[in-house]
Short mmCIF file of C-alpha atoms in Angstrom, two decimals:
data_model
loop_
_atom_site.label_atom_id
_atom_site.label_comp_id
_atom_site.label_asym_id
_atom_site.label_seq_id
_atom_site.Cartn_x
_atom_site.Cartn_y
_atom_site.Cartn_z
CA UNK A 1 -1.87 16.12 -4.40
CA UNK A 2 -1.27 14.30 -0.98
CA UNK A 3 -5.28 12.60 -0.33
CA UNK A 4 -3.59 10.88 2.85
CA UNK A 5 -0.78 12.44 4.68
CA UNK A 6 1.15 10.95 7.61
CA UNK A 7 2.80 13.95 8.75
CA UNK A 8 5.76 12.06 11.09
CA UNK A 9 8.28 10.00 9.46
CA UNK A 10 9.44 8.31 12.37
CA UNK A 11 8.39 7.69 15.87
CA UNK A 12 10.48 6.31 18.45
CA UNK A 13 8.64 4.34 21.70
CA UNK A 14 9.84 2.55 24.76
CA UNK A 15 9.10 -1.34 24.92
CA UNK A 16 5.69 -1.60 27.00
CA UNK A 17 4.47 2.29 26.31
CA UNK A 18 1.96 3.43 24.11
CA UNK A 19 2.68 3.76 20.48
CA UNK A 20 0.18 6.71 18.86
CA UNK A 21 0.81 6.66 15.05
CA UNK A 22 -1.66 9.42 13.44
CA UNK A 23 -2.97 10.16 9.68
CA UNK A 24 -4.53 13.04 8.50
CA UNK A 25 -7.28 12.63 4.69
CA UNK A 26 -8.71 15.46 2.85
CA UNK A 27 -11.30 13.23 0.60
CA UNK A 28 -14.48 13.36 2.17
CA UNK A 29 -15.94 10.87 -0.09
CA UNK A 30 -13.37 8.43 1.74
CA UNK A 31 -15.80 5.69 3.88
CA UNK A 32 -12.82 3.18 4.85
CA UNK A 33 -9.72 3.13 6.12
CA UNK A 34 -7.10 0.79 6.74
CA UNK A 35 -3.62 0.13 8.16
CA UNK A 36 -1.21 -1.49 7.12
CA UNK A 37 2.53 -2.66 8.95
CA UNK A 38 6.04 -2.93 6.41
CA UNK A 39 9.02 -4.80 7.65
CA UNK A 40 11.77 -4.24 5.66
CA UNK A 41 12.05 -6.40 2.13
CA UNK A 42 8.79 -7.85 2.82
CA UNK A 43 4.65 -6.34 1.24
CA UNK A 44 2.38 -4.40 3.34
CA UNK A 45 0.35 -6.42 5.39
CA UNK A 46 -2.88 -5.61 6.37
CA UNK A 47 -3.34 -4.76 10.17
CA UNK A 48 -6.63 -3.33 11.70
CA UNK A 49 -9.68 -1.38 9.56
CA UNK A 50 -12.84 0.85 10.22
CA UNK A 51 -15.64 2.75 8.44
CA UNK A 52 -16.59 5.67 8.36
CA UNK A 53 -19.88 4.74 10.16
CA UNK A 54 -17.69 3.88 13.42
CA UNK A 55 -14.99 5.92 15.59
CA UNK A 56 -13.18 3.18 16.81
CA UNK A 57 -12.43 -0.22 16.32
CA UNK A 58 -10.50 -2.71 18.38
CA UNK A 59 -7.79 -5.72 17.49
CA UNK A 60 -6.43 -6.93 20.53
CA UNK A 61 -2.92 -4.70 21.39
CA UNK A 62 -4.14 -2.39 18.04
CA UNK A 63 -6.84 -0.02 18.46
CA UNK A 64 -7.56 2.81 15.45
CA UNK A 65 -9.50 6.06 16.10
CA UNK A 66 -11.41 7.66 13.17
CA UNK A 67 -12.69 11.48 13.70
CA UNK A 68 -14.55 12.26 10.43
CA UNK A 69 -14.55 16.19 11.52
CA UNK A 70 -11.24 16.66 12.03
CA UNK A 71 -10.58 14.16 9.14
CA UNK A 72 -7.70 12.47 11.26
CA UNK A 73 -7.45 8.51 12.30
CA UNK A 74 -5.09 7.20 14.62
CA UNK A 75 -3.43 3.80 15.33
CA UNK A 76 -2.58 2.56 19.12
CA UNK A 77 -0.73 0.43 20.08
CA UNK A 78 -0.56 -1.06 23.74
CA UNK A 79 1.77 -2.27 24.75
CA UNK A 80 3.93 -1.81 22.07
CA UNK A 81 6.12 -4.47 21.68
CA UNK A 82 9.93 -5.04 19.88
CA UNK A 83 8.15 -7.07 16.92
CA UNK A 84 6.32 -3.87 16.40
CA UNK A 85 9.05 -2.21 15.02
CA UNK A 86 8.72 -1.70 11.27
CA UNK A 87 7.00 1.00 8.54
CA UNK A 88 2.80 1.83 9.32
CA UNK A 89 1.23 3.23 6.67
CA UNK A 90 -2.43 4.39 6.64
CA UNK A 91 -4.83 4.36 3.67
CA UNK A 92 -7.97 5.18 2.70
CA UNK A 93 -10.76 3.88 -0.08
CA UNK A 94 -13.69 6.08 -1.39
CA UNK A 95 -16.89 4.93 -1.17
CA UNK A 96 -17.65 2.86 -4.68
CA UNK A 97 -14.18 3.11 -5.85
CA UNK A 98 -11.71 -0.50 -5.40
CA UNK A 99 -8.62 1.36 -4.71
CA UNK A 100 -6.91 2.10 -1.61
CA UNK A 101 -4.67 5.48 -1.38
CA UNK A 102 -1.97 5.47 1.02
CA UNK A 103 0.08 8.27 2.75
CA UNK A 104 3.61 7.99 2.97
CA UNK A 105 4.45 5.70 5.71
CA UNK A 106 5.72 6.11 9.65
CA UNK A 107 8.73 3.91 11.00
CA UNK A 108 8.10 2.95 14.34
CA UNK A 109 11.09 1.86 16.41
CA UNK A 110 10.37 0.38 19.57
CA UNK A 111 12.98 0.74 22.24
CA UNK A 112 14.28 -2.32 24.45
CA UNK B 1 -2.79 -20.28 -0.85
CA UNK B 2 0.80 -18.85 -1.53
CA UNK B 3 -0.33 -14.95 -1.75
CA UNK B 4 0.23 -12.48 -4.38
CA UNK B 5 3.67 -13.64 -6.30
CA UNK B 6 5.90 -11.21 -8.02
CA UNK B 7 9.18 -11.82 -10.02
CA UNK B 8 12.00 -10.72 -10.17
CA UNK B 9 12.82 -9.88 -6.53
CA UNK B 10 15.57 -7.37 -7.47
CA UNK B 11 16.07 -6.51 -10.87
CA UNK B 12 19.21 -3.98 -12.02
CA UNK B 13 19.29 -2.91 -15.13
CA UNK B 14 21.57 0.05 -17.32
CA UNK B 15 19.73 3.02 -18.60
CA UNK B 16 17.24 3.01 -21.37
CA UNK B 17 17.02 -0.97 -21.39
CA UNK B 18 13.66 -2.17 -21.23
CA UNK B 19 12.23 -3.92 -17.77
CA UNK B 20 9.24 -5.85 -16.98
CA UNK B 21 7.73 -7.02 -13.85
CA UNK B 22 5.56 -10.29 -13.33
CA UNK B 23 2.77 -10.60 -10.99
CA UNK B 24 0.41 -13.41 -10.23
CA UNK B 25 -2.43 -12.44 -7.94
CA UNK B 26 -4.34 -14.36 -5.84
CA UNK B 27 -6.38 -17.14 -7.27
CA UNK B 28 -10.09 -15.94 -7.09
CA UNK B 29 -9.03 -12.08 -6.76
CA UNK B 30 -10.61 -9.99 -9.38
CA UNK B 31 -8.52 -6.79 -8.49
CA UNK B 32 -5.11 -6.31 -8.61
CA UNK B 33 -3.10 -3.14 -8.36
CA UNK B 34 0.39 -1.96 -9.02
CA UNK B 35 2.19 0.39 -6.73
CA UNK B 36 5.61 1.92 -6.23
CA UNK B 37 7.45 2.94 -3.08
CA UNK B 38 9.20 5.88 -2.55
CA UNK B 39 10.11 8.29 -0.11
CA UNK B 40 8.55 11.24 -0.65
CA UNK B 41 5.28 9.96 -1.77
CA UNK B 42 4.77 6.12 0.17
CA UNK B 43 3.20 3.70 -1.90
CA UNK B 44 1.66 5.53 -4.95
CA UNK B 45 -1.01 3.41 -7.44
CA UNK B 46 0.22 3.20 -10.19
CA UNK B 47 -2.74 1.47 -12.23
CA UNK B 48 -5.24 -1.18 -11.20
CA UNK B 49 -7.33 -3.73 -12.98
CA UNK B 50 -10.96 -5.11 -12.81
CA UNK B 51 -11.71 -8.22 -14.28
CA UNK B 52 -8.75 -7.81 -16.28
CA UNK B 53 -9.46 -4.60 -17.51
CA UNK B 54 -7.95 -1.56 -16.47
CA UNK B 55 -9.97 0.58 -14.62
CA UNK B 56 -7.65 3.66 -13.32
CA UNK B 57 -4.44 4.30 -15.02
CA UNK B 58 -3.97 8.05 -14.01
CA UNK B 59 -0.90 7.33 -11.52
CA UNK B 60 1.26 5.59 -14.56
CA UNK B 61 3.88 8.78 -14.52
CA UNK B 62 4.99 8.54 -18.57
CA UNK B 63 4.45 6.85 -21.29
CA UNK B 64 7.61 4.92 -20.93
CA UNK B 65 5.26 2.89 -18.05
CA UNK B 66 2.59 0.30 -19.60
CA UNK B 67 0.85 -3.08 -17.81
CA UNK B 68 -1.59 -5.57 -19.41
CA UNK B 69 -3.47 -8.06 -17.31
CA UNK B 70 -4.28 -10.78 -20.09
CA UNK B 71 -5.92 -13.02 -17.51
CA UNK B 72 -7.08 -13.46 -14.42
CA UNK B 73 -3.82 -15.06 -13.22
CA UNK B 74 -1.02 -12.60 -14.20
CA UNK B 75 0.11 -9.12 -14.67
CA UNK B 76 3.14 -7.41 -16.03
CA UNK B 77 3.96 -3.55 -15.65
CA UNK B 78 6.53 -2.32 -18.45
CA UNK B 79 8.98 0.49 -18.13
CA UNK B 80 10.95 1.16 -21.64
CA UNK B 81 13.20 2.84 -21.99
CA UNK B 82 14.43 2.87 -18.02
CA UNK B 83 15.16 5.58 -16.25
CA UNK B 84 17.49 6.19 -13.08
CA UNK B 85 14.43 7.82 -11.39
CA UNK B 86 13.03 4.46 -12.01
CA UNK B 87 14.38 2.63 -9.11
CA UNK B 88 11.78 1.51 -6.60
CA UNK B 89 10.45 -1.00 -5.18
CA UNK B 90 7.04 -2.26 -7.36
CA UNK B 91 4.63 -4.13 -5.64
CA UNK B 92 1.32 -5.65 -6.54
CA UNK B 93 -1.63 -6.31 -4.59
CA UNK B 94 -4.58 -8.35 -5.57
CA UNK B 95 -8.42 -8.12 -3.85
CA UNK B 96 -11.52 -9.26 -3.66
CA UNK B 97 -13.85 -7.24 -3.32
CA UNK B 98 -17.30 -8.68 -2.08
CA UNK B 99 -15.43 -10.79 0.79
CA UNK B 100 -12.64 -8.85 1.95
CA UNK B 101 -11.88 -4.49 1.53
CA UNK B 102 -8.16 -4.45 2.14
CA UNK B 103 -5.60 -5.46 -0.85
CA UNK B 104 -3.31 -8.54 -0.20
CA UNK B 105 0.56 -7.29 -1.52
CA UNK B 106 3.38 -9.32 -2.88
CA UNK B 107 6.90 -9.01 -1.45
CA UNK B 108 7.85 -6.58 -4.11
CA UNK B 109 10.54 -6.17 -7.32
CA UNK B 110 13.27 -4.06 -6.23
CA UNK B 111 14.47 -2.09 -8.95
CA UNK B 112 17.57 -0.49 -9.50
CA UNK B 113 18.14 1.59 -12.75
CA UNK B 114 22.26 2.59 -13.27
#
């Protein structure tokens, strides 16, 4: 059972555009949620977070969107940039628990 | 501080032999988690630790998978006997959780079963 779902393998932007990467949850209890950016044989790194007590938060270029109704968050990025190219993946912590659960990852390939 | 460390890089192995990943988390992190990568599913947890103890082990897929955390400073996940649906990339993560929510990952084991 899929908690945290990114529904779009792979998403394809022009250099300078906005990138909209987008996650969809299905655990209420879940009170944080992260991002995180892949490049290839390298770990997750950690990239931009919010709580559930906020709708958006702000990181210079990256910006993420929470709507608890509609239990979706979204990442933007503007302008995207070549060096944003690489594997976003989303995840999400209940409140009290340590762990994080992750959906399965978008590659984002920004165009020259 | 030189991050969450995990050895081997890439590890190949032949079916049914018995493989074991190393992880040292980071110094002062009293979580540390083990995921794998794959396609279909992302990164899946695979178990994670507390204080050394383990806490959730309800993602380990068979019995064939086992970890211990015997201190602070180092993990190892087991897989015997190896499986071609095995091959993955492993990573660990390490946290701490008063200072900081988000996990801090290691580059990963690649491993390829044959």
């Amino acid at each position: 059972d899929q908690q945290v779902k990114q529904n779009s393998p792979s998403l394809s932007v022009q250099e300078g555009r906005i990138s909209i990467l987008n996650c969809d949850y299905t655990n209420s209890m879940f009170d944080y949620f992260l991002w995180y950016k892949k490049y290839p044989a390298e770990g997750p790194t950690f990239l931009i977070s919010i709580s559930s007590i906020k709708d958006k938060n702000e990181d210079g270029r990256f910006t993420v969107f929470l709507n608890k109704s509609a239990k979706h968050l979204s990442l933007h990025i503007v302008p995207s940039q070549p060096g944003d190219s690489a594997v976003y993946f989303c995840a999400s912590r209940a409140q009290g628990a340590q762990k994080l659960v992750f959906g399965q990852g978008t590659r984002l390939t920004i165009n020259p | 501080d030189a991050g969450v460390i995990q050895s081997p890089r890439h590890e190949v192995t032949e079916m049914g032999q018995e493989v074991t990943l190393r992880c040292k988390p980071i110094s002062g992190h009293n979580s540390l988690f083990w995921y794998r990568q794959t396609m279909m599913r992302g990164l899946e947890l695979l178990i994670y630790f507390n204080n050394n103890v383990p806490i959730d082990d309800s993602g380990m897929p068979e019995d064939r998978f086992s970890a211990k955390m015997p201190n602070a400073s180092f993990s190892t996940l087991k897989i015997q006997p190896s499986e071609p649906r095995d091959s993955a990339v492993y990573f660990c993560a390490s946290s701490y959780r008063r200072h900081r929510i988000e996990a801090f990952f290691g580059q990963g084991t690649r491993l390829t079963v044959v």
